[in-house]
């Protein structure tokens, strides 16, 4: 995976047992590129934060964590927003405003990445931003 960004994290390495529990709970399997990334950069923040979504500048905040009761715990974020997320959409990261970057598992087994404005929208819709995790990461370079 080509990634020219610099990622930093203050979190310990991800516990793969927890990742597997999340996959089981959601009935999905995360892409291997994502698994490889979070093993190294659990809860990571990039140096280059800016991306464009529908010609709008979006500031990436961080990847969600797999640590219960953490402010950015993937299950907590999902449970708080699941009624506002489109079907088969699961969060993986958050922007600086609190909107979500999600895996779109509508086309199993290869999820695309969407952006969901959960903060300002009364009826959030998923906006396609990348065909896969690798393309998503490259957008912040």
Short mmCIF file of C-alpha atoms in Angstrom, two decimals:
data_model
loop_
_atom_site.label_atom_id
_atom_site.label_comp_id
_atom_site.label_asym_id
_atom_site.label_seq_id
_atom_site.Cartn_x
_atom_site.Cartn_y
_atom_site.Cartn_z
CA UNK A 1 0.00 0.00 0.00
CA UNK A 2 1.46 3.34 -1.07
CA UNK A 3 0.98 5.94 1.64
CA UNK A 4 3.09 9.08 1.76
CA UNK A 5 1.38 10.46 4.84
CA UNK A 6 2.79 10.39 8.35
CA UNK A 7 0.50 8.75 10.90
CA UNK A 8 0.87 9.01 14.66
CA UNK A 9 -0.87 7.32 17.53
CA UNK A 10 -0.61 7.34 21.29
CA UNK A 11 -2.48 4.05 21.58
CA UNK A 12 -1.06 0.63 22.33
CA UNK A 13 -1.18 -1.96 19.53
CA UNK A 14 -4.70 -3.07 18.76
CA UNK A 15 -5.95 -6.23 20.45
CA UNK A 16 -6.87 -8.46 17.52
CA UNK A 17 -9.29 -10.44 19.69
CA UNK A 18 -11.38 -7.27 20.06
CA UNK A 19 -11.24 -6.63 16.31
CA UNK A 20 -12.51 -10.18 15.70
CA UNK A 21 -15.32 -9.64 18.23
CA UNK A 22 -16.42 -6.47 16.39
CA UNK A 23 -16.38 -8.33 13.07
CA UNK A 24 -18.50 -11.11 14.57
CA UNK A 25 -20.94 -8.65 16.16
CA UNK A 26 -21.43 -6.79 12.87
CA UNK A 27 -21.32 -9.92 10.68
CA UNK A 28 -18.51 -8.56 8.51
CA UNK A 29 -14.83 -9.09 7.85
CA UNK A 30 -12.64 -6.01 7.72
CA UNK A 31 -10.38 -5.69 4.65
CA UNK A 32 -6.85 -7.03 5.20
CA UNK A 33 -5.32 -3.62 4.28
CA UNK A 34 -7.32 -2.01 7.10
CA UNK A 35 -6.30 -4.75 9.55
CA UNK A 36 -2.63 -4.29 8.62
CA UNK A 37 -2.95 -0.53 9.04
CA UNK A 38 -4.64 -0.55 12.45
CA UNK A 39 -2.17 -3.08 13.80
CA UNK A 40 0.45 -0.39 13.36
CA UNK A 41 -1.62 2.79 13.64
CA UNK A 42 -4.47 2.07 16.04
CA UNK A 43 -6.42 5.32 16.64
CA UNK A 44 -4.01 7.16 14.34
CA UNK A 45 -4.09 10.76 13.24
CA UNK A 46 -2.44 11.90 9.99
CA UNK A 47 -0.13 14.87 9.50
CA UNK A 48 -1.96 15.64 6.22
CA UNK A 49 -5.59 15.91 7.38
CA UNK A 50 -7.38 17.50 4.46
CA UNK A 51 -9.59 15.62 2.04
CA UNK A 52 -12.27 16.70 -0.41
CA UNK A 53 -15.80 15.33 -0.24
CA UNK A 54 -18.14 16.64 -2.93
CA UNK A 55 -15.76 19.58 -3.44
CA UNK A 56 -16.01 20.40 0.26
CA UNK A 57 -12.88 20.50 2.42
CA UNK A 58 -13.06 17.90 5.21
CA UNK A 59 -10.56 17.72 8.06
CA UNK A 60 -9.83 14.14 9.14
CA UNK A 61 -9.47 13.69 12.90
CA UNK A 62 -8.57 10.07 13.66
CA UNK A 63 -9.29 6.41 13.17
CA UNK A 64 -11.64 4.89 15.70
CA UNK A 65 -10.20 2.65 18.39
CA UNK A 66 -11.03 -0.82 19.63
CA UNK A 67 -10.81 0.18 23.31
CA UNK A 68 -14.02 -0.02 25.34
CA UNK A 69 -15.10 3.28 26.89
CA UNK A 70 -12.54 5.28 24.91
CA UNK A 71 -14.04 8.48 23.41
CA UNK A 72 -13.38 7.05 19.94
CA UNK A 73 -14.29 3.40 20.58
CA UNK A 74 -15.64 1.96 17.34
CA UNK A 75 -18.54 0.12 19.02
CA UNK A 76 -19.58 3.12 21.11
CA UNK A 77 -19.52 5.41 18.07
CA UNK A 78 -21.52 2.89 16.05
CA UNK A 79 -24.08 2.39 18.82
CA UNK A 80 -24.53 6.16 19.18
CA UNK A 81 -25.00 6.68 15.43
CA UNK A 82 -26.41 3.39 14.08
CA UNK A 83 -29.95 4.75 13.71
CA UNK A 84 -28.57 7.59 11.57
CA UNK A 85 -26.27 5.46 9.40
CA UNK A 86 -27.35 3.88 6.11
CA UNK A 87 -27.81 0.10 6.16
CA UNK A 88 -24.58 -1.94 6.05
CA UNK A 89 -22.41 1.07 6.92
CA UNK A 90 -19.88 0.76 9.73
CA UNK A 91 -17.64 3.59 11.01
CA UNK A 92 -13.86 3.45 10.86
CA UNK A 93 -12.82 7.09 11.37
CA UNK A 94 -14.12 10.51 12.34
CA UNK A 95 -13.59 14.03 11.05
CA UNK A 96 -12.90 17.09 13.21
CA UNK A 97 -16.63 17.94 13.36
CA UNK A 98 -17.69 14.45 14.42
CA UNK A 99 -18.94 13.18 11.04
CA UNK A 100 -18.02 9.64 10.08
CA UNK A 101 -16.00 7.83 7.47
CA UNK A 102 -17.58 4.39 7.09
CA UNK A 103 -17.07 1.08 5.38
CA UNK A 104 -19.92 0.43 2.96
CA UNK A 105 -20.54 -3.33 3.14
CA UNK A 106 -23.49 -3.26 0.71
CA UNK A 107 -21.25 -4.96 -1.87
CA UNK A 108 -19.72 -7.75 0.19
CA UNK A 109 -16.95 -8.77 0.54
CA UNK A 110 -15.12 -5.69 -0.80
CA UNK A 111 -16.37 -2.61 1.05
CA UNK A 112 -16.03 0.88 -0.36
CA UNK A 113 -15.60 3.94 1.85
CA UNK A 114 -18.31 6.55 2.33
CA UNK A 115 -18.57 9.79 4.26
CA UNK A 116 -21.67 10.39 6.39
CA UNK A 117 -22.48 13.87 7.70
CA UNK A 118 -24.15 12.80 10.93
CA UNK A 119 -23.69 16.19 12.64
CA UNK A 120 -25.46 18.71 10.39
CA UNK A 121 -27.87 16.49 8.52
CA UNK A 122 -31.32 15.50 9.72
CA UNK A 123 -31.26 12.62 7.22
CA UNK A 124 -27.62 11.62 6.72
CA UNK A 125 -26.72 10.01 3.41
CA UNK A 126 -23.55 8.16 2.54
CA UNK A 127 -21.33 9.97 0.04
CA UNK A 128 -19.00 7.68 -1.89
CA UNK A 129 -15.35 8.70 -1.46
CA UNK A 130 -13.17 5.64 -2.20
CA UNK A 131 -13.42 2.20 -3.77
CA UNK A 132 -11.38 0.62 -0.97
CA UNK A 133 -9.29 1.32 2.10
CA UNK A 134 -6.07 1.90 0.15
CA UNK A 135 -7.65 4.56 -2.05
CA UNK A 136 -9.12 6.19 1.07
CA UNK A 137 -5.71 6.44 2.80
CA UNK A 138 -4.13 7.92 -0.30
CA UNK A 139 -6.60 10.81 -0.30
CA UNK A 140 -4.82 12.43 2.64
CA UNK A 141 -1.44 12.68 0.95
#
